[in-house]
JSON list of C-alpha atoms in Angstrom, two decimals:
[
{"chain": "J", "resi": 1, "resn": "MET", "atom": "CA", "xyz": [0.13, -0.02, -0.03]},
{"chain": "J", "resi": 2, "resn": "PRO", "atom": "CA", "xyz": [1.22, 3.54, -0.80]},
{"chain": "J", "resi": 3, "resn": "GLY", "atom": "CA", "xyz": [1.98, 6.13, 1.96]},
{"chain": "J", "resi": 4, "resn": "ALA", "atom": "CA", "xyz": [0.60, 9.02, 2.61]},
{"chain": "J", "resi": 5, "resn": "TRP", "atom": "CA", "xyz": [2.54, 11.20, 0.23]},
{"chain": "J", "resi": 6, "resn": "TRP", "atom": "CA", "xyz": [1.77, 9.34, -2.71]},
{"chain": "J", "resi": 7, "resn": "THR", "atom": "CA", "xyz": [-2.04, 8.62, -1.52]},
{"chain": "J", "resi": 8, "resn": "SER", "atom": "CA", "xyz": [-2.42, 12.59, -1.46]},
{"chain": "J", "resi": 9, "resn": "CYS", "atom": "CA", "xyz": [-0.55, 12.87, -4.82]},
{"chain": "J", "resi": 10, "resn": "CYS", "atom": "CA", "xyz": [-2.46, 10.48, -6.65]},
{"chain": "J", "resi": 11, "resn": "ALA", "atom": "CA", "xyz": [-6.26, 11.23, -5.44]},
{"chain": "J", "resi": 12, "resn": "ALA", "atom": "CA", "xyz": [-6.47, 13.82, -8.07]},
{"chain": "J", "resi": 13, "resn": "SER", "atom": "CA", "xyz": [-5.35, 11.38, -10.52]},
{"chain": "J", "resi": 14, "resn": "VAL", "atom": "CA", "xyz": [-8.17, 8.78, -9.68]},
{"chain": "J", "resi": 15, "resn": "ARG", "atom": "CA", "xyz": [-10.02, 11.78, -9.45]},
{"chain": "J", "resi": 16, "resn": "ALA", "atom": "CA", "xyz": [-9.32, 12.83, -12.97]},
{"chain": "J", "resi": 17, "resn": "GLU", "atom": "CA", "xyz": [-10.30, 8.88, -13.93]},
{"chain": "J", "resi": 18, "resn": "GLN", "atom": "CA", "xyz": [-13.34, 8.94, -12.32]},
{"chain": "J", "resi": 19, "resn": "ALA", "atom": "CA", "xyz": [-14.32, 12.32, -13.02]},
{"chain": "J", "resi": 20, "resn": "ASP", "atom": "CA", "xyz": [-17.54, 11.02, -14.92]},
{"chain": "J", "resi": 21, "resn": "LEU", "atom": "CA", "xyz": [-18.33, 8.49, -12.10]},
{"chain": "J", "resi": 22, "resn": "ALA", "atom": "CA", "xyz": [-20.28, 8.38, -9.14]},
{"chain": "J", "resi": 23, "resn": "SER", "atom": "CA", "xyz": [-17.92, 6.30, -6.92]},
{"chain": "J", "resi": 24, "resn": "PRO", "atom": "CA", "xyz": [-15.74, 7.60, -4.62]},
{"chain": "J", "resi": 25, "resn": "VAL", "atom": "CA", "xyz": [-11.91, 7.97, -4.56]},
{"chain": "J", "resi": 26, "resn": "THR", "atom": "CA", "xyz": [-10.29, 4.91, -2.92]},
{"chain": "J", "resi": 27, "resn": "ARG", "atom": "CA", "xyz": [-7.18, 3.43, -1.63]},
{"chain": "J", "resi": 28, "resn": "PRO", "atom": "CA", "xyz": [-7.14, 0.55, -4.27]},
{"chain": "J", "resi": 29, "resn": "ALA", "atom": "CA", "xyz": [-7.66, 3.16, -6.96]},
{"chain": "J", "resi": 30, "resn": "ILE", "atom": "CA", "xyz": [-5.08, 4.98, -5.50]},
{"chain": "J", "resi": 31, "resn": "ALA", "atom": "CA", "xyz": [-2.48, 2.43, -5.39]},
{"chain": "J", "resi": 32, "resn": "ALA", "atom": "CA", "xyz": [-3.67, 0.85, -9.28]},
{"chain": "J", "resi": 33, "resn": "ASN", "atom": "CA", "xyz": [-3.01, 4.33, -10.43]},
{"chain": "J", "resi": 34, "resn": "ALA", "atom": "CA", "xyz": [0.20, 4.76, -8.37]},
{"chain": "J", "resi": 35, "resn": "GLY", "atom": "CA", "xyz": [1.61, 1.78, -9.78]},
{"chain": "J", "resi": 36, "resn": "LEU", "atom": "CA", "xyz": [0.57, 2.93, -13.34]},
{"chain": "J", "resi": 37, "resn": "ILE", "atom": "CA", "xyz": [1.99, 6.28, -13.45]},
{"chain": "J", "resi": 38, "resn": "ARG", "atom": "CA", "xyz": [5.18, 5.53, -11.13]},
{"chain": "J", "resi": 39, "resn": "PRO", "atom": "CA", "xyz": [7.71, 5.06, -14.07]},
{"chain": "J", "resi": 40, "resn": "TYR", "atom": "CA", "xyz": [6.62, 8.91, -15.16]},
{"chain": "J", "resi": 41, "resn": "VAL", "atom": "CA", "xyz": [6.33, 10.49, -12.78]},
{"chain": "J", "resi": 42, "resn": "ARG", "atom": "CA", "xyz": [9.02, 12.00, -10.07]},
{"chain": "J", "resi": 43, "resn": "ARG", "atom": "CA", "xyz": [8.59, 11.14, -6.25]},
{"chain": "J", "resi": 44, "resn": "THR", "atom": "CA", "xyz": [8.90, 14.79, -4.86]},
{"chain": "J", "resi": 45, "resn": "PRO", "atom": "CA", "xyz": [10.22, 15.52, -1.45]},
{"chain": "J", "resi": 46, "resn": "VAL", "atom": "CA", "xyz": [8.06, 16.62, 1.55]},
{"chain": "J", "resi": 47, "resn": "ILE", "atom": "CA", "xyz": [9.27, 19.14, 3.82]},
{"chain": "J", "resi": 48, "resn": "SER", "atom": "CA", "xyz": [8.18, 19.94, 7.50]},
{"chain": "J", "resi": 49, "resn": "ILE", "atom": "CA", "xyz": [8.03, 23.96, 8.32]},
{"chain": "J", "resi": 50, "resn": "ASP", "atom": "CA", "xyz": [6.65, 25.84, 11.07]},
{"chain": "J", "resi": 51, "resn": "ALA", "atom": "CA", "xyz": [3.56, 27.32, 9.99]},
{"chain": "J", "resi": 52, "resn": "ALA", "atom": "CA", "xyz": [4.34, 30.14, 12.14]},
{"chain": "J", "resi": 53, "resn": "GLU", "atom": "CA", "xyz": [6.81, 31.22, 9.41]},
{"chain": "J", "resi": 54, "resn": "LEU", "atom": "CA", "xyz": [4.09, 31.89, 6.95]},
{"chain": "J", "resi": 55, "resn": "GLY", "atom": "CA", "xyz": [2.25, 33.94, 9.57]},
{"chain": "J", "resi": 56, "resn": "LEU", "atom": "CA", "xyz": [0.04, 31.11, 10.62]},
{"chain": "J", "resi": 57, "resn": "ALA", "atom": "CA", "xyz": [-0.62, 29.88, 14.21]},
{"chain": "J", "resi": 58, "resn": "ALA", "atom": "CA", "xyz": [2.75, 27.89, 15.33]},
{"chain": "J", "resi": 59, "resn": "GLY", "atom": "CA", "xyz": [2.48, 24.25, 14.46]},
{"chain": "J", "resi": 60, "resn": "GLU", "atom": "CA", "xyz": [3.88, 21.72, 12.07]},
{"chain": "J", "resi": 61, "resn": "LEU", "atom": "CA", "xyz": [3.04, 22.19, 8.63]},
{"chain": "J", "resi": 62, "resn": "VAL", "atom": "CA", "xyz": [3.91, 19.45, 5.79]},
{"chain": "J", "resi": 63, "resn": "LEU", "atom": "CA", "xyz": [4.77, 20.76, 2.48]},
{"chain": "J", "resi": 64, "resn": "LYS", "atom": "CA", "xyz": [4.75, 18.35, -0.73]},
{"chain": "J", "resi": 65, "resn": "LEU", "atom": "CA", "xyz": [7.10, 20.10, -3.44]},
{"chain": "J", "resi": 66, "resn": "GLU", "atom": "CA", "xyz": [4.99, 19.64, -6.56]},
{"chain": "J", "resi": 67, "resn": "GLN", "atom": "CA", "xyz": [6.61, 22.14, -8.50]},
{"chain": "J", "resi": 68, "resn": "LEU", "atom": "CA", "xyz": [9.58, 19.76, -8.52]},
{"chain": "J", "resi": 69, "resn": "GLN", "atom": "CA", "xyz": [7.25, 17.48, -10.71]},
{"chain": "J", "resi": 70, "resn": "HIS", "atom": "CA", "xyz": [7.45, 16.91, -14.64]},
{"chain": "J", "resi": 71, "resn": "SER", "atom": "CA", "xyz": [6.13, 19.95, -16.18]},
{"chain": "J", "resi": 72, "resn": "GLY", "atom": "CA", "xyz": [5.86, 22.17, -12.75]},
{"chain": "J", "resi": 73, "resn": "SER", "atom": "CA", "xyz": [2.88, 20.57, -11.01]},
{"chain": "J", "resi": 74, "resn": "PHE", "atom": "CA", "xyz": [1.22, 17.90, -9.45]},
{"chain": "J", "resi": 75, "resn": "LYS", "atom": "CA", "xyz": [-1.32, 17.71, -12.70]},
{"chain": "J", "resi": 76, "resn": "ALA", "atom": "CA", "xyz": [1.27, 15.78, -14.10]},
{"chain": "J", "resi": 77, "resn": "ARG", "atom": "CA", "xyz": [-0.18, 12.51, -12.30]},
{"chain": "J", "resi": 78, "resn": "GLY", "atom": "CA", "xyz": [-3.53, 13.30, -13.73]},
{"chain": "J", "resi": 79, "resn": "ALA", "atom": "CA", "xyz": [-2.50, 13.46, -17.04]},
{"chain": "J", "resi": 80, "resn": "PHE", "atom": "CA", "xyz": [-0.42, 10.38, -17.41]},
{"chain": "J", "resi": 81, "resn": "THR", "atom": "CA", "xyz": [-3.59, 8.94, -15.50]},
{"chain": "J", "resi": 82, "resn": "ASN", "atom": "CA", "xyz": [-5.80, 9.98, -18.35]},
{"chain": "J", "resi": 83, "resn": "LEU", "atom": "CA", "xyz": [-3.62, 8.90, -21.13]},
{"chain": "J", "resi": 84, "resn": "LEU", "atom": "CA", "xyz": [-2.74, 5.67, -19.70]},
{"chain": "J", "resi": 85, "resn": "ARG", "atom": "CA", "xyz": [-6.14, 4.51, -18.50]},
{"chain": "J", "resi": 86, "resn": "ARG", "atom": "CA", "xyz": [-8.15, 5.51, -21.63]},
{"chain": "J", "resi": 87, "resn": "GLU", "atom": "CA", "xyz": [-7.88, 4.67, -25.17]},
{"chain": "J", "resi": 88, "resn": "VAL", "atom": "CA", "xyz": [-6.38, 7.56, -26.69]},
{"chain": "J", "resi": 89, "resn": "PRO", "atom": "CA", "xyz": [-7.58, 7.56, -30.45]},
{"chain": "J", "resi": 90, "resn": "ALA", "atom": "CA", "xyz": [-5.29, 8.04, -33.32]},
{"chain": "J", "resi": 91, "resn": "ALA", "atom": "CA", "xyz": [-5.91, 11.86, -33.78]},
{"chain": "J", "resi": 92, "resn": "GLY", "atom": "CA", "xyz": [-4.79, 12.21, -30.22]},
{"chain": "J", "resi": 93, "resn": "VAL", "atom": "CA", "xyz": [-5.69, 14.60, -27.21]},
{"chain": "J", "resi": 94, "resn": "VAL", "atom": "CA", "xyz": [-6.98, 18.04, -26.85]},
{"chain": "J", "resi": 95, "resn": "ALA", "atom": "CA", "xyz": [-7.16, 19.98, -23.54]},
{"chain": "J", "resi": 96, "resn": "ALA", "atom": "CA", "xyz": [-8.25, 23.44, -22.26]},
{"chain": "J", "resi": 97, "resn": "SER", "atom": "CA", "xyz": [-6.41, 24.94, -19.85]},
{"chain": "J", "resi": 98, "resn": "GLY", "atom": "CA", "xyz": [-5.08, 28.47, -18.08]},
{"chain": "J", "resi": 99, "resn": "GLY", "atom": "CA", "xyz": [-1.54, 26.68, -18.22]},
{"chain": "J", "resi": 100, "resn": "ASN", "atom": "CA", "xyz": [-0.53, 23.96, -15.68]},
{"chain": "J", "resi": 101, "resn": "HIS", "atom": "CA", "xyz": [-2.82, 22.02, -17.09]},
{"chain": "J", "resi": 102, "resn": "GLY", "atom": "CA", "xyz": [-1.62, 22.21, -20.48]},
{"chain": "J", "resi": 103, "resn": "ALA", "atom": "CA", "xyz": [1.61, 22.03, -19.69]},
{"chain": "J", "resi": 104, "resn": "ALA", "atom": "CA", "xyz": [1.13, 18.57, -17.56]},
{"chain": "J", "resi": 105, "resn": "VAL", "atom": "CA", "xyz": [-1.38, 17.13, -20.92]},
{"chain": "J", "resi": 106, "resn": "ALA", "atom": "CA", "xyz": [1.55, 18.48, -23.45]},
{"chain": "J", "resi": 107, "resn": "TYR", "atom": "CA", "xyz": [4.30, 16.53, -21.35]},
{"chain": "J", "resi": 108, "resn": "ALA", "atom": "CA", "xyz": [2.90, 13.23, -20.89]},
{"chain": "J", "resi": 109, "resn": "ALA", "atom": "CA", "xyz": [1.54, 13.39, -24.47]},
{"chain": "J", "resi": 110, "resn": "GLY", "atom": "CA", "xyz": [5.04, 13.81, -25.77]},
{"chain": "J", "resi": 111, "resn": "VAL", "atom": "CA", "xyz": [6.60, 11.15, -23.48]},
{"chain": "J", "resi": 112, "resn": "LEU", "atom": "CA", "xyz": [3.60, 8.87, -24.93]},
{"chain": "J", "resi": 113, "resn": "GLY", "atom": "CA", "xyz": [4.41, 9.67, -28.17]},
{"chain": "J", "resi": 114, "resn": "VAL", "atom": "CA", "xyz": [0.24, 11.10, -28.51]},
{"chain": "J", "resi": 115, "resn": "PRO", "atom": "CA", "xyz": [-0.41, 14.25, -30.73]},
{"chain": "J", "resi": 116, "resn": "ALA", "atom": "CA", "xyz": [-1.76, 16.87, -28.33]},
{"chain": "J", "resi": 117, "resn": "ARG", "atom": "CA", "xyz": [-3.41, 20.27, -28.95]},
{"chain": "J", "resi": 118, "resn": "ILE", "atom": "CA", "xyz": [-3.62, 22.62, -26.33]},
{"chain": "J", "resi": 119, "resn": "PHE", "atom": "CA", "xyz": [-6.34, 25.35, -26.02]},
{"chain": "J", "resi": 120, "resn": "VAL", "atom": "CA", "xyz": [-5.35, 28.29, -23.80]},
{"chain": "J", "resi": 121, "resn": "PRO", "atom": "CA", "xyz": [-6.80, 32.13, -23.70]},
{"chain": "J", "resi": 122, "resn": "GLU", "atom": "CA", "xyz": [-4.69, 35.08, -24.84]},
{"chain": "J", "resi": 123, "resn": "VAL", "atom": "CA", "xyz": [-4.47, 35.57, -20.86]},
{"chain": "J", "resi": 124, "resn": "SER", "atom": "CA", "xyz": [-1.85, 33.33, -20.38]},
{"chain": "J", "resi": 125, "resn": "SER", "atom": "CA", "xyz": [1.72, 34.07, -19.55]},
{"chain": "J", "resi": 126, "resn": "ALA", "atom": "CA", "xyz": [4.57, 33.42, -21.69]},
{"chain": "J", "resi": 127, "resn": "ALA", "atom": "CA", "xyz": [6.22, 31.04, -19.19]},
{"chain": "J", "resi": 128, "resn": "LYS", "atom": "CA", "xyz": [3.30, 28.74, -19.52]},
{"chain": "J", "resi": 129, "resn": "THR", "atom": "CA", "xyz": [2.79, 28.81, -23.30]},
{"chain": "J", "resi": 130, "resn": "SER", "atom": "CA", "xyz": [6.24, 28.57, -24.08]},
{"chain": "J", "resi": 131, "resn": "ARG", "atom": "CA", "xyz": [6.31, 25.57, -21.88]},
{"chain": "J", "resi": 132, "resn": "ILE", "atom": "CA", "xyz": [3.81, 23.98, -23.65]},
{"chain": "J", "resi": 133, "resn": "ARG", "atom": "CA", "xyz": [5.42, 24.34, -27.00]},
{"chain": "J", "resi": 134, "resn": "SER", "atom": "CA", "xyz": [8.14, 23.01, -25.67]},
{"chain": "J", "resi": 135, "resn": "TYR", "atom": "CA", "xyz": [6.81, 19.64, -24.98]},
{"chain": "J", "resi": 136, "resn": "GLY", "atom": "CA", "xyz": [5.54, 19.37, -28.52]},
{"chain": "J", "resi": 137, "resn": "ALA", "atom": "CA", "xyz": [2.08, 20.18, -28.44]},
{"chain": "J", "resi": 138, "resn": "GLU", "atom": "CA", "xyz": [0.62, 22.34, -30.82]},
{"chain": "J", "resi": 139, "resn": "LEU", "atom": "CA", "xyz": [-0.44, 25.36, -28.92]},
{"chain": "J", "resi": 140, "resn": "VAL", "atom": "CA", "xyz": [-4.01, 27.48, -30.11]},
{"chain": "J", "resi": 141, "resn": "VAL", "atom": "CA", "xyz": [-4.06, 30.70, -27.97]},
{"chain": "J", "resi": 142, "resn": "SER", "atom": "CA", "xyz": [-7.23, 31.96, -28.40]},
{"chain": "J", "resi": 143, "resn": "GLY", "atom": "CA", "xyz": [-10.60, 33.52, -26.75]},
{"chain": "J", "resi": 144, "resn": "ALA", "atom": "CA", "xyz": [-10.64, 36.33, -23.35]},
{"chain": "J", "resi": 145, "resn": "SER", "atom": "CA", "xyz": [-11.02, 33.59, -21.00]},
{"chain": "J", "resi": 146, "resn": "TYR", "atom": "CA", "xyz": [-10.68, 29.90, -20.07]},
{"chain": "J", "resi": 147, "resn": "SER", "atom": "CA", "xyz": [-14.51, 28.95, -20.98]},
{"chain": "J", "resi": 148, "resn": "ASP", "atom": "CA", "xyz": [-13.41, 30.35, -24.68]},
{"chain": "J", "resi": 149, "resn": "ALA", "atom": "CA", "xyz": [-10.69, 28.09, -24.67]},
{"chain": "J", "resi": 150, "resn": "LEU", "atom": "CA", "xyz": [-12.50, 25.25, -23.73]},
{"chain": "J", "resi": 151, "resn": "ALA", "atom": "CA", "xyz": [-15.17, 25.71, -25.77]},
{"chain": "J", "resi": 152, "resn": "LEU", "atom": "CA", "xyz": [-12.76, 25.83, -28.82]},
{"chain": "J", "resi": 153, "resn": "SER", "atom": "CA", "xyz": [-11.28, 23.02, -27.20]},
{"chain": "J", "resi": 154, "resn": "GLN", "atom": "CA", "xyz": [-14.53, 20.92, -27.26]},
{"chain": "J", "resi": 155, "resn": "ASP", "atom": "CA", "xyz": [-15.10, 21.78, -31.03]},
{"chain": "J", "resi": 156, "resn": "ALA", "atom": "CA", "xyz": [-11.84, 20.58, -31.72]},
{"chain": "J", "resi": 157, "resn": "ALA", "atom": "CA", "xyz": [-12.52, 17.25, -30.12]},
{"chain": "J", "resi": 158, "resn": "ALA", "atom": "CA", "xyz": [-16.00, 16.76, -31.82]},
{"chain": "J", "resi": 159, "resn": "SER", "atom": "CA", "xyz": [-14.89, 17.51, -35.18]},
{"chain": "J", "resi": 160, "resn": "SER", "atom": "CA", "xyz": [-11.03, 15.96, -35.04]},
{"chain": "J", "resi": 161, "resn": "GLY", "atom": "CA", "xyz": [-12.02, 12.59, -32.93]},
{"chain": "J", "resi": 162, "resn": "ALA", "atom": "CA", "xyz": [-9.44, 13.42, -30.24]},
{"chain": "J", "resi": 163, "resn": "MET", "atom": "CA", "xyz": [-10.04, 12.43, -26.78]},
{"chain": "J", "resi": 164, "resn": "PRO", "atom": "CA", "xyz": [-10.56, 15.36, -24.20]},
{"chain": "J", "resi": 165, "resn": "VAL", "atom": "CA", "xyz": [-8.74, 15.72, -21.35]},
{"chain": "J", "resi": 166, "resn": "HIS", "atom": "CA", "xyz": [-10.57, 18.18, -18.82]},
{"chain": "J", "resi": 167, "resn": "ALA", "atom": "CA", "xyz": [-8.56, 20.07, -16.52]}
]
């Protein structure tokens, strides 16, 4: 059974897989996903600090440093879960994002050799769009908001047969 650090990190990827299901996130589901994605993700460090250092009430605060994960956030875990647990069509995947999700999907798709098209709104940061491009995904910058990018990604999925990977 995975430790607490892995349990907390994999719960998001289990939720990604079960997003359309009514079933709860369970330890067996977390363990199954942990084993599946382990070859593709980093085991990121955990540190403990005194919460008073952040202006909070004194006490131990445990931080998982997921910014050290591939693509810069915990979202790589959910991206790999989506791509490994679902049948990806030849058309690849599409995703809408403000940045981190798009980078994670682009990274996972690149590692797995899957075409990816990532839709981001015009307000997305240059750092995020650069990261998405660096992973080899096709980047579409359009729309004033995330909801605009999401609508465009849904249209692209419908017209191309690509698999949507929702944030």
